[in-house]
PDB file of C-alpha atoms in Angstrom:
ATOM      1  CA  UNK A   1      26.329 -25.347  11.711  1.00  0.00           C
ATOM      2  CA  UNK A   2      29.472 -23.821  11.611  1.00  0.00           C
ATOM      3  CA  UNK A   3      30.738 -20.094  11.398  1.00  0.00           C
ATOM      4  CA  UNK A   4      29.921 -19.436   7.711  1.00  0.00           C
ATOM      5  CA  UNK A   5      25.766 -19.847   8.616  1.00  0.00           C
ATOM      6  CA  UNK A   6      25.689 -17.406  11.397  1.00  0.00           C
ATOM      7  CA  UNK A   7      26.750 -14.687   8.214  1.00  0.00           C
ATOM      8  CA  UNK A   8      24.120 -15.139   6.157  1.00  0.00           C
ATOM      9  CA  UNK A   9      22.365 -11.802   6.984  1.00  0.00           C
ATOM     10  CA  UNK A  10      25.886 -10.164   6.311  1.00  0.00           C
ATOM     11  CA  UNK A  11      25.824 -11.872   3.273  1.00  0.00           C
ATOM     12  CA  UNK A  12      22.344 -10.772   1.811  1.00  0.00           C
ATOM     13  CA  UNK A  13      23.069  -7.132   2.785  1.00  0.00           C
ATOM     14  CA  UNK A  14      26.480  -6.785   1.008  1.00  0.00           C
ATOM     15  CA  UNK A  15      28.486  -6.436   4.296  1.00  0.00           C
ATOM     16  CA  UNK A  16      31.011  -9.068   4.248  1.00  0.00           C
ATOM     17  CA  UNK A  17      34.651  -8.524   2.695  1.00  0.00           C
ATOM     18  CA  UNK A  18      35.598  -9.905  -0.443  1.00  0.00           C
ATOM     19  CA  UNK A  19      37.320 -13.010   1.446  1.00  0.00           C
ATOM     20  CA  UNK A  20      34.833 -13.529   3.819  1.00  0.00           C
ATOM     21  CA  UNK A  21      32.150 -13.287   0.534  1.00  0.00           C
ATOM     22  CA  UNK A  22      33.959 -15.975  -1.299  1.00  0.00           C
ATOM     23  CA  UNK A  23      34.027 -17.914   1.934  1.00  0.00           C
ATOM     24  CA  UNK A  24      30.407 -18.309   2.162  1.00  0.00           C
ATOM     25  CA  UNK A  25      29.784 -18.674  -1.440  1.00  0.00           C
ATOM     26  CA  UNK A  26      31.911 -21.844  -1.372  1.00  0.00           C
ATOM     27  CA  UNK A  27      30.277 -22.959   1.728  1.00  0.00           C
ATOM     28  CA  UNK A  28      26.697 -22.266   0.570  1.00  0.00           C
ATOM     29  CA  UNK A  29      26.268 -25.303  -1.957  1.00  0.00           C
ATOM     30  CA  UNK A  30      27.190 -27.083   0.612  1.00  0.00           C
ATOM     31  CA  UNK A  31      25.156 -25.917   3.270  1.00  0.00           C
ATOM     32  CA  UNK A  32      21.051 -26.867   2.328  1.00  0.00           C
ATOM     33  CA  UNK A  33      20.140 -25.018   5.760  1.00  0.00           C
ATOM     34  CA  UNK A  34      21.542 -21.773   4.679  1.00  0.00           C
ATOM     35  CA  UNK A  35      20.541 -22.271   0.563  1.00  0.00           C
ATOM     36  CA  UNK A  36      17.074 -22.517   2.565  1.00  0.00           C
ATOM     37  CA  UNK A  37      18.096 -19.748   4.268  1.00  0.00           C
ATOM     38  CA  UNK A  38      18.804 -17.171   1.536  1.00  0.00           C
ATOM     39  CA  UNK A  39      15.856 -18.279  -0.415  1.00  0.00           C
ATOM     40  CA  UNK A  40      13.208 -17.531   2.243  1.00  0.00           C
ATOM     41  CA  UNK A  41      15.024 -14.601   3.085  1.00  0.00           C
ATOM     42  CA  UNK A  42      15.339 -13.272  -1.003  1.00  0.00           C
ATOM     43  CA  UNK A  43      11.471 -13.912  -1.259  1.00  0.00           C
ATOM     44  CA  UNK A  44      10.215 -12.344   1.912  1.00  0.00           C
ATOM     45  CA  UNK A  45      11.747  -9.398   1.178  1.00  0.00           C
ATOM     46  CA  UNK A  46      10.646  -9.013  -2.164  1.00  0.00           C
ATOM     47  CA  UNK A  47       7.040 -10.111  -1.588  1.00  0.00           C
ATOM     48  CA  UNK A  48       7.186  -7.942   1.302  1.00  0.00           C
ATOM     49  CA  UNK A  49       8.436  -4.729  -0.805  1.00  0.00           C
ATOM     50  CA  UNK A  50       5.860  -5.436  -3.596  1.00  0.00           C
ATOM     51  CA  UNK A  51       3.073  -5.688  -1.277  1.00  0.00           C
ATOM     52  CA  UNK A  52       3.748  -2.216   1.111  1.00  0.00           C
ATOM     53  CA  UNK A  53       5.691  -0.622  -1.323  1.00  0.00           C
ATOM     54  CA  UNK A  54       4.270  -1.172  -4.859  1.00  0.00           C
ATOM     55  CA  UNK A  55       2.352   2.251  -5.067  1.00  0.00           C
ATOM     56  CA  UNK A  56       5.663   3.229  -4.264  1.00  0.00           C
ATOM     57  CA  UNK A  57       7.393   1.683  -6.526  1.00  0.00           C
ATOM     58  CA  UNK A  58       5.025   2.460  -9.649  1.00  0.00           C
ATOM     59  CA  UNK A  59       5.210   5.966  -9.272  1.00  0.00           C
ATOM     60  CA  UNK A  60       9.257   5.772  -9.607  1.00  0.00           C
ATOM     61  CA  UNK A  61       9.173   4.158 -12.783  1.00  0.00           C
ATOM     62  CA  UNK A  62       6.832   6.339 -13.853  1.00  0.00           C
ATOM     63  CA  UNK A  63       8.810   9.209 -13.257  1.00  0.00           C
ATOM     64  CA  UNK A  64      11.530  10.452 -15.701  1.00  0.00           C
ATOM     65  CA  UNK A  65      14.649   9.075 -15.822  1.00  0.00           C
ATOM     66  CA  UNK A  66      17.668  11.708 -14.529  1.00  0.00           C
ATOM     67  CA  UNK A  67      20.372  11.935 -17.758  1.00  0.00           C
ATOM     68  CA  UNK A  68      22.557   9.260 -17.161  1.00  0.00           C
ATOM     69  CA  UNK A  69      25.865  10.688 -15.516  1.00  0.00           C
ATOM     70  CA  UNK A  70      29.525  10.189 -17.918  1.00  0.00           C
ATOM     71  CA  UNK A  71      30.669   6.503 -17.118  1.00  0.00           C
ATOM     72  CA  UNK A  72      34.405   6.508 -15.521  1.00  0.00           C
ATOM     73  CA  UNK A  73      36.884   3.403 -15.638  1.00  0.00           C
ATOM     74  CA  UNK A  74      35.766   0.591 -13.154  1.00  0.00           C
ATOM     75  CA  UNK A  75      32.723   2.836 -12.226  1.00  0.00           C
ATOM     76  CA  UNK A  76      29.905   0.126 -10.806  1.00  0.00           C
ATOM     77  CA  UNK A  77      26.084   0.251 -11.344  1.00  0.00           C
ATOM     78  CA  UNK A  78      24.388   0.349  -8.135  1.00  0.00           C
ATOM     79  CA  UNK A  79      20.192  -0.391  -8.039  1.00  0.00           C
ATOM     80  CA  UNK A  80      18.861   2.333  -6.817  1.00  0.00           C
ATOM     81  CA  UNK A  81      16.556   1.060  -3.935  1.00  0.00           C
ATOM     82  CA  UNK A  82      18.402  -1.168  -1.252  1.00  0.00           C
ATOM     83  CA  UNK A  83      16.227  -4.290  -1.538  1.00  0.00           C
ATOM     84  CA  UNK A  84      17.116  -4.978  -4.942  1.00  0.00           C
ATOM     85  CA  UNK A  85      20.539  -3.704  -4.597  1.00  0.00           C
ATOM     86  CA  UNK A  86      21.058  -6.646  -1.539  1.00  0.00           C
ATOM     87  CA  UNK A  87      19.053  -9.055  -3.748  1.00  0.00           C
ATOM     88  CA  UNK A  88      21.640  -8.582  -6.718  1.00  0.00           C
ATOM     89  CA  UNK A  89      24.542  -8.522  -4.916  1.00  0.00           C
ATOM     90  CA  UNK A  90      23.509 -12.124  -3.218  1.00  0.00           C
ATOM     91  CA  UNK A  91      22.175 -13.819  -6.741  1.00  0.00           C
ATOM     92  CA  UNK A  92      24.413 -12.754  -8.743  1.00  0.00           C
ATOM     93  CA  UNK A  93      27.646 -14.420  -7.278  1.00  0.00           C
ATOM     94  CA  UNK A  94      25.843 -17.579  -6.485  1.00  0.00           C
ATOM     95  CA  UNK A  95      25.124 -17.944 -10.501  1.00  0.00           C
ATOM     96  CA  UNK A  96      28.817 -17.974 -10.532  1.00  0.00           C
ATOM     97  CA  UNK A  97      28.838 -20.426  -8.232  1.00  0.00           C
ATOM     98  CA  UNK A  98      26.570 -22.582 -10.704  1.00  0.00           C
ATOM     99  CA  UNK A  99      23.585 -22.690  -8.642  1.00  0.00           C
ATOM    100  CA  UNK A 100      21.153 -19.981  -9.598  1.00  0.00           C
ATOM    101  CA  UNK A 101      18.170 -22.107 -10.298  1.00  0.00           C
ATOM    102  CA  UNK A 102      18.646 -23.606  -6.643  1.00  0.00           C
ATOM    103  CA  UNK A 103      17.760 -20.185  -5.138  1.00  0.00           C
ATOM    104  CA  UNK A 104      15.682 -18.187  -8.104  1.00  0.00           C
ATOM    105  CA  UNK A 105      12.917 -17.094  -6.092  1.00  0.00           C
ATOM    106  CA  UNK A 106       9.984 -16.382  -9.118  1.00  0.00           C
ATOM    107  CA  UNK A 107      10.497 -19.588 -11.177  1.00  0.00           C
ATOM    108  CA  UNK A 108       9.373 -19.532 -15.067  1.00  0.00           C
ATOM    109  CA  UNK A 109       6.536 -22.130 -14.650  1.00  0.00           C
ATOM    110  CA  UNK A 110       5.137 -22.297 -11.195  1.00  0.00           C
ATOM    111  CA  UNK A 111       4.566 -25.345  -9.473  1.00  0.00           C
ATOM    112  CA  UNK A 112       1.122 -26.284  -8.210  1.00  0.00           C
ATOM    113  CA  UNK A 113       0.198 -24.675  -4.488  1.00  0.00           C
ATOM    114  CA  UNK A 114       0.326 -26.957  -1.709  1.00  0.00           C
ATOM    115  CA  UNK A 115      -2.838 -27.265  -0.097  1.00  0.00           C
ATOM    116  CA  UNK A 116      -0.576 -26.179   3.230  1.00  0.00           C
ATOM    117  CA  UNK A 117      -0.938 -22.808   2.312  1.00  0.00           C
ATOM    118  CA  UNK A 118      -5.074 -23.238   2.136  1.00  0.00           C
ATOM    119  CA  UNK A 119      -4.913 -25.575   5.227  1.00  0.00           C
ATOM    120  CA  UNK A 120      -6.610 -28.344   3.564  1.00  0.00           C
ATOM    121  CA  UNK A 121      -5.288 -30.973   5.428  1.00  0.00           C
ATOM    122  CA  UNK A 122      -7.105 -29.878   8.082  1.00  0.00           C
ATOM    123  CA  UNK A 123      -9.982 -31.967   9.450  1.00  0.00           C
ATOM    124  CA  UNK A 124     -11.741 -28.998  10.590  1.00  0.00           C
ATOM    125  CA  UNK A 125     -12.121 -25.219   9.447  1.00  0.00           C
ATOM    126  CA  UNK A 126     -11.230 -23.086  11.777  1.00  0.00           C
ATOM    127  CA  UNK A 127     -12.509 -19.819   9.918  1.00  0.00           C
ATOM    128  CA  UNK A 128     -16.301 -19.366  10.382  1.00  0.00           C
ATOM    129  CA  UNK A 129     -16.419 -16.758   7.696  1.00  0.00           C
ATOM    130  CA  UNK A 130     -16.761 -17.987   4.192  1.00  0.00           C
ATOM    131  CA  UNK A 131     -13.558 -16.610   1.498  1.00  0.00           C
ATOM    132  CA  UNK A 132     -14.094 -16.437  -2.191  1.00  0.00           C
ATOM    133  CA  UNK A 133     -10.710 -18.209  -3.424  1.00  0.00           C
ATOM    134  CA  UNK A 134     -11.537 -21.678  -4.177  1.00  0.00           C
ATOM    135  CA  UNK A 135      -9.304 -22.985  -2.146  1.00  0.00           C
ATOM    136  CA  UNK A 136      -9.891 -22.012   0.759  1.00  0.00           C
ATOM    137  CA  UNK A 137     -13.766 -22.299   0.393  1.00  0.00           C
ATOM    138  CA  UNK A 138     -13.580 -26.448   0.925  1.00  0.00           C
ATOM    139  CA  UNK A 139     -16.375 -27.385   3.048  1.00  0.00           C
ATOM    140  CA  UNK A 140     -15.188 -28.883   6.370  1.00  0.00           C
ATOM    141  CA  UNK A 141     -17.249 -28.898  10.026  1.00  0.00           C
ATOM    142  CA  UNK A 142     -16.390 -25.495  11.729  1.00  0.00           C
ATOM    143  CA  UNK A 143     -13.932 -26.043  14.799  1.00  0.00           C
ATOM    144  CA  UNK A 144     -12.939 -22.754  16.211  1.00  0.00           C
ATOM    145  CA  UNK A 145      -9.209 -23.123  17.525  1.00  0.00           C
ATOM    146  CA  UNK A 146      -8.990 -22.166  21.531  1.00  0.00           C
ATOM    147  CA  UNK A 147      -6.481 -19.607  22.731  1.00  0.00           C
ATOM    148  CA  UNK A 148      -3.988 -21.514  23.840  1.00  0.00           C
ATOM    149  CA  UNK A 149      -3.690 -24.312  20.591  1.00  0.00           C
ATOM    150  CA  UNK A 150      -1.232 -23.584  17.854  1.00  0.00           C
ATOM    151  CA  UNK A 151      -1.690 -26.447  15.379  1.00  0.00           C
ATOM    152  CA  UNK A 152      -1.953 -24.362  12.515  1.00  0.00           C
ATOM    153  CA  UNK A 153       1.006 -23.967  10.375  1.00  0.00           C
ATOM    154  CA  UNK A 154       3.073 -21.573   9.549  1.00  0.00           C
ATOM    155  CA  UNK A 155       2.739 -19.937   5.972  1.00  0.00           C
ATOM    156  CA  UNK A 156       5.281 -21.006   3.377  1.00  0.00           C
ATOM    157  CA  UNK A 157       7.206 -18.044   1.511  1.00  0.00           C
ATOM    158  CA  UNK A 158       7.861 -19.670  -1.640  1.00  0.00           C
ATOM    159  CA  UNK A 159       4.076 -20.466  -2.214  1.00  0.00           C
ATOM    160  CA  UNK A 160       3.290 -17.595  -1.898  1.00  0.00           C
ATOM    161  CA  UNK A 161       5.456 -15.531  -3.776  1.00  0.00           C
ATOM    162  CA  UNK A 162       4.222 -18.219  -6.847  1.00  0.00           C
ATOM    163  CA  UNK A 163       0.711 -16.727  -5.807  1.00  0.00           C
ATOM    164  CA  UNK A 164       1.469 -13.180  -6.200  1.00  0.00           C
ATOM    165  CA  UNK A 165       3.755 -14.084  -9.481  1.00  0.00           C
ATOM    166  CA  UNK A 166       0.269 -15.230 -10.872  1.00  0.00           C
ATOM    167  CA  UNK A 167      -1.479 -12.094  -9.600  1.00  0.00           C
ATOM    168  CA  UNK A 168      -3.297 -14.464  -7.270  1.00  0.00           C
ATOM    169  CA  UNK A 169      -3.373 -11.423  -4.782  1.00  0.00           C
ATOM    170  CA  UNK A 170      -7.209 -13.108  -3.917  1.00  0.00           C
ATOM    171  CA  UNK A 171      -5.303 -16.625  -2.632  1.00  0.00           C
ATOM    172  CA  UNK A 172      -2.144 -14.260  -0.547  1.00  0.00           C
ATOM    173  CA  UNK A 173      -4.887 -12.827   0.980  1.00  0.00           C
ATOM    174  CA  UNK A 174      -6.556 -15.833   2.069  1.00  0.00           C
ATOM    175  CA  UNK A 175      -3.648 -17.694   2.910  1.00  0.00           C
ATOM    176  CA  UNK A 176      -3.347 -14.774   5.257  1.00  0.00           C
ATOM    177  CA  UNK A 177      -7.277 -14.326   6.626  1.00  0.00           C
ATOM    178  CA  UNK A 178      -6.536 -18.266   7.466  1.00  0.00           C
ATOM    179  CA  UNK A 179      -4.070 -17.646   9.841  1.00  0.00           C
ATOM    180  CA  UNK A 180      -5.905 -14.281  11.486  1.00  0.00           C
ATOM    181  CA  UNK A 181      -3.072 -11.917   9.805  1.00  0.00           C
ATOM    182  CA  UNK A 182      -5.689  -9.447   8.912  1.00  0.00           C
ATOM    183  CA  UNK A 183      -3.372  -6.276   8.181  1.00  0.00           C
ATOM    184  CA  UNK A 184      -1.443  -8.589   5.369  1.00  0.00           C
ATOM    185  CA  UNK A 185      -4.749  -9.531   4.602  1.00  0.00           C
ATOM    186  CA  UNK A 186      -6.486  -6.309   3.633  1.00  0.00           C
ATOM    187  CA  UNK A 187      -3.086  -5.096   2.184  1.00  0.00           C
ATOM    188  CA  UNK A 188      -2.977  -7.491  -0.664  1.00  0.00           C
ATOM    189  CA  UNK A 189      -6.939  -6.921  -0.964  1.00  0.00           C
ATOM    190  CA  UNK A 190      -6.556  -3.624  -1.757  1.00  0.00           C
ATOM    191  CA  UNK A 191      -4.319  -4.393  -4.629  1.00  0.00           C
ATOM    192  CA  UNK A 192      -7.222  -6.521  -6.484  1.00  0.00           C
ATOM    193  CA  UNK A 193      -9.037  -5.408  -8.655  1.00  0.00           C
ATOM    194  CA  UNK A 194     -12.878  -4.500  -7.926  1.00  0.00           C
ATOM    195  CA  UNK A 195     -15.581  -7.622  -7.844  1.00  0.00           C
ATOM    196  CA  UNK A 196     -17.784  -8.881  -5.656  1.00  0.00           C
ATOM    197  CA  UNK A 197     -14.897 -11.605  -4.378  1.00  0.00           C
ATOM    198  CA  UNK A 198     -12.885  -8.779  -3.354  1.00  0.00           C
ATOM    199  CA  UNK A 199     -15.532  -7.380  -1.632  1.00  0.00           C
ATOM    200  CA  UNK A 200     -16.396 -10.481  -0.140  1.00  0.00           C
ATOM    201  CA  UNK A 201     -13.302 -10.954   1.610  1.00  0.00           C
ATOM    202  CA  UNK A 202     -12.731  -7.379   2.662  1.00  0.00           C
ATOM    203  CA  UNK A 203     -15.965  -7.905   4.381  1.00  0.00           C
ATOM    204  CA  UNK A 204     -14.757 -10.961   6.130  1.00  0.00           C
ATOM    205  CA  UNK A 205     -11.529  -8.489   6.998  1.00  0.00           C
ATOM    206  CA  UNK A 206     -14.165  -6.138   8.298  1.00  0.00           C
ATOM    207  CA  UNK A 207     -16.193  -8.329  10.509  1.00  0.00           C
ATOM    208  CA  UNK A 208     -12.727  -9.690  12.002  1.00  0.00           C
ATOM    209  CA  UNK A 209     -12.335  -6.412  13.154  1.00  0.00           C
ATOM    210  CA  UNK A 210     -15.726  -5.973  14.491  1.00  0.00           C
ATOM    211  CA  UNK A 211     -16.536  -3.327  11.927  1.00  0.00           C
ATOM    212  CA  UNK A 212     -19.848  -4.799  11.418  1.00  0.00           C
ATOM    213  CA  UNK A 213     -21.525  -1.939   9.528  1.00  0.00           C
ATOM    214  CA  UNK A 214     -19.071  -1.369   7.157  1.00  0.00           C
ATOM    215  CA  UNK A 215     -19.021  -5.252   6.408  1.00  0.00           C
ATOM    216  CA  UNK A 216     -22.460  -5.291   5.625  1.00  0.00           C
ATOM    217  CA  UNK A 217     -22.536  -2.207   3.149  1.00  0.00           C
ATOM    218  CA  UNK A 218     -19.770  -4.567   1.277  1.00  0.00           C
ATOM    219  CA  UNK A 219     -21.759  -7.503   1.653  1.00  0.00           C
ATOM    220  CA  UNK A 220     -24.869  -6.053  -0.309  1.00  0.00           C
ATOM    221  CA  UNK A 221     -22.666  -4.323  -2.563  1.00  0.00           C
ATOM    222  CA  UNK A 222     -21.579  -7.704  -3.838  1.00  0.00           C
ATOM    223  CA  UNK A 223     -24.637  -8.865  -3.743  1.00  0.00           C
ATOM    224  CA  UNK A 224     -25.874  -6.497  -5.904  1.00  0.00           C
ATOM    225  CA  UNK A 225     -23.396  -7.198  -8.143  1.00  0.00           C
ATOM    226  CA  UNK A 226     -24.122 -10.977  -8.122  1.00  0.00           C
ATOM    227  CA  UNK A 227     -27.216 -12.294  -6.123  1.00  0.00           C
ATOM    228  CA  UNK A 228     -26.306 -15.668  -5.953  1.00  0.00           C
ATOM    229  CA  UNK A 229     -22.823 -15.530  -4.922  1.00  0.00           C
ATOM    230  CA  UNK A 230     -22.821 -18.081  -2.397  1.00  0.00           C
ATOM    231  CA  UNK A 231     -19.534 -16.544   0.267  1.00  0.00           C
ATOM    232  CA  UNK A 232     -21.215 -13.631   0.251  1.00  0.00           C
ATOM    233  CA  UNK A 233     -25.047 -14.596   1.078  1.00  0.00           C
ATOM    234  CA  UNK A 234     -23.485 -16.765   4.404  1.00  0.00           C
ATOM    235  CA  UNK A 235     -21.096 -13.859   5.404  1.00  0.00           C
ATOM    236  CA  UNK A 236     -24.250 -11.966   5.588  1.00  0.00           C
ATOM    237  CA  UNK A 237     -25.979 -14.532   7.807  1.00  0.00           C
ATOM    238  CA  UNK A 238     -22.958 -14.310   9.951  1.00  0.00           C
ATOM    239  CA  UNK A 239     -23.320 -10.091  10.028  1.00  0.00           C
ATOM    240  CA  UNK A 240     -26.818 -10.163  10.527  1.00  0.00           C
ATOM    241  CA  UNK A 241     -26.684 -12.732  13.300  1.00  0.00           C
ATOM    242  CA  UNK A 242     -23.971 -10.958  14.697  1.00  0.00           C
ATOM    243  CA  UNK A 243     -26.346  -7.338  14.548  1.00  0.00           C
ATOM    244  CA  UNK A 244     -29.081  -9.471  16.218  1.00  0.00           C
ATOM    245  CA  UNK A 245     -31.355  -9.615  12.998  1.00  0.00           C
ATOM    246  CA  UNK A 246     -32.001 -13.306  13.663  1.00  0.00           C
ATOM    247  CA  UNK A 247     -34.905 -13.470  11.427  1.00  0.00           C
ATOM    248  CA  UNK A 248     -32.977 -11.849   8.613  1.00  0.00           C
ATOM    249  CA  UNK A 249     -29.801 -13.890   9.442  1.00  0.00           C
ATOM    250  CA  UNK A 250     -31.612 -17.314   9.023  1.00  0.00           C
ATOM    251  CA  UNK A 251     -33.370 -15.769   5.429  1.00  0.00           C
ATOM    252  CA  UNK A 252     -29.359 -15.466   4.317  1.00  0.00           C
ATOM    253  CA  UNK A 253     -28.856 -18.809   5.285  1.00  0.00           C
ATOM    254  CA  UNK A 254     -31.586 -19.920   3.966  1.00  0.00           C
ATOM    255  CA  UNK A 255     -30.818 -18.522   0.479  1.00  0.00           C
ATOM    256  CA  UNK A 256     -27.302 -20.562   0.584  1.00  0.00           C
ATOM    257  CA  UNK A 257     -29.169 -23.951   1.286  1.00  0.00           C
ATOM    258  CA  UNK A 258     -31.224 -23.483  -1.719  1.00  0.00           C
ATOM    259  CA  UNK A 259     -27.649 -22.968  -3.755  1.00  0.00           C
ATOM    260  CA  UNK A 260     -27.230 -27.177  -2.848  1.00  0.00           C
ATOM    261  CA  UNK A 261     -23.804 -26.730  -2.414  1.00  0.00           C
ATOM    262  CA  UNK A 262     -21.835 -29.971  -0.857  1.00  0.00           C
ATOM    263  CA  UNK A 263     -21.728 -29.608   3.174  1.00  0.00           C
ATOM    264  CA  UNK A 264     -22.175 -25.797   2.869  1.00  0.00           C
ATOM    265  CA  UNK A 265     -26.155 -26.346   2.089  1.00  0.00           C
ATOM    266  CA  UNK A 266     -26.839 -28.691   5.021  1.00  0.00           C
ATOM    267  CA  UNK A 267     -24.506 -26.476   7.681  1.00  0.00           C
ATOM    268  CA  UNK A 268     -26.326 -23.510   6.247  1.00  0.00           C
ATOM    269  CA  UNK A 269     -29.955 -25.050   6.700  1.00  0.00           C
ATOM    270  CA  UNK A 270     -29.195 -26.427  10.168  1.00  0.00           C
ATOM    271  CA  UNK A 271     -27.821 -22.296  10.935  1.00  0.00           C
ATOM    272  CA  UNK A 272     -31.034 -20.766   9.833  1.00  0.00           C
ATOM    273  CA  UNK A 273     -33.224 -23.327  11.532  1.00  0.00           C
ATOM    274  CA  UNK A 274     -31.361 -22.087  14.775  1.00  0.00           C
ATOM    275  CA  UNK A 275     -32.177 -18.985  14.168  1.00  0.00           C
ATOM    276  CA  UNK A 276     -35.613 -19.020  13.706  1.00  0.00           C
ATOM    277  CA  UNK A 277     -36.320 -21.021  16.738  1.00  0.00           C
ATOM    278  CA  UNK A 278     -34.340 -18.529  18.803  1.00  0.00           C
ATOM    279  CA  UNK A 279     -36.029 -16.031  16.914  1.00  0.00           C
ATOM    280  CA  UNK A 280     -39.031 -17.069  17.929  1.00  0.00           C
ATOM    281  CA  UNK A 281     -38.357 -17.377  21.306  1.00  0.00           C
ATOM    282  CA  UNK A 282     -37.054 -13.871  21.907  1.00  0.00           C
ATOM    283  CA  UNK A 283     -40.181 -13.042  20.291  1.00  0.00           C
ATOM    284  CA  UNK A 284     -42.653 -14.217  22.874  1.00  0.00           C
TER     285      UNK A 284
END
């Protein structure tokens, strides 16, 4: 490291002079720590304006443009919200610098997800709760994690901003629920549109948060909607176990065994044949 990489924050925001600028930009192909650097920092401030701010940002382009003002000699055009006026200012002199395509954070074909962002290396789940995506729905024994471990790892920015360039705003959000960030969670939720996944994993958000009444109504609304969806029919189970219904709990399990899906079908029969037996002990 060397002075240049402790301005890379002056950098992005525009606040360097023009020799100190042209400084870093001939330091930054040479640097992969700060390249790195600006491209994590480009896409988590993008992903993180489209996500909070896209209702936001909708209703500005909506509106009416303002008549454009009379253009003066060596007059520059500045975009108007500061996120995209850092962004420009930072991509645009690099592409001078000949290496756009090493930090162009929304790339024209998307490479494939790495199962990091699902956690499927993992040798155990550590989410109870079943999540619609299909990739973070592989069956693996449930291992809670304790307090104090930390194994699981962090969640890759460029992933996911190739996620929400697909309008994969289901997978962001499981990424998320797999790593307990339920407020990014929910956020990118309520940008899907209506179905009984969505519903599914809002329920899962719901029952996180001990909100177990309002995770059930979404639970049997997506069941309504599809009677055989599989998440939904075990996050049930969990609800009702949860609200003491033991008898009803197992019936939800029960319902996913007869699906015969791979490892969910036997953990799911195994569940409900817990819960009748303590079922019928608290009955006697």
């Amino acid at each position: 490291m060397n002075a240049n990489c402790t301005k890379l924050h002056l950098f992005i925001d525009g606040e360097l002079g023009d020799a100190e600028a042209e400084a870093f930009r001939s330091h930054l192909p040479r640097c992969p720590a700060c390249e790195e650097g600006l491209k994590d920092l480009l896409q988590l401030e993008m992903l993180a304006a489209r996500a909070l701010g896209g209702a936001a940002l909708e209703a500005e382009a909506a509106a009416p443009a303002p008549a454009p003002a009379p253009e003066k000699p060596d007059t520059k055009v500045v975009p108007l919200r500061p996120w995209a006026r850092r962004a420009y200012q930072a991509v645009i002199p690099l592409a001078m610098a000949a290496c756009l395509s090493a930090i162009f954070v929304y790339r024209q074909a998307p490479a494939d997800v790495p199962g990091v962002v699902f956690l499927e290396d993992m040798g155990t789940r550590g989410l109870e709760e079943r999540l619609s995506h299909p990739r973070a729905d592989h069956w693996r024994p449930y291992g809670p994690m304790r307090g104090s471990e930390s194994s699981v790892e962090a969640l890759p920015l460029r992933p996911l901003a190739d996620l929400e360039e697909r309008e994969d705003l289901r997978g962001v959000a499981a990424a998320y629920l797999l790593r307990g960030d339920l407020r990014q969670a929910e956020a990118f939720l309520e940008r899907e549109k209506p179905s009984a996944d969505r519903d599914n994993d809002l329920a899962v958000v719901a029952l996180k948060q001990r909100s177990l009444t309002q995770a059930l109504e979404l639970l049997n609304r997506a069941l309504r909607a599809e009677p055989r969806h599989p998440q939904a029919l075990w996050n049930r189970g969990l609800v009702l176990r949860e609200l003491d219904l033991l008898d009803r709990a197992a019936d939800s399990f029960e319902q996913v065994a007869q699906l015969g899906e791979q490892g969910w079908s036997q953990e799911a029969r195994q569940e409900a044949e817990r819960l009748r037996g303590l079922y019928g002990k608290a009955s006697k």
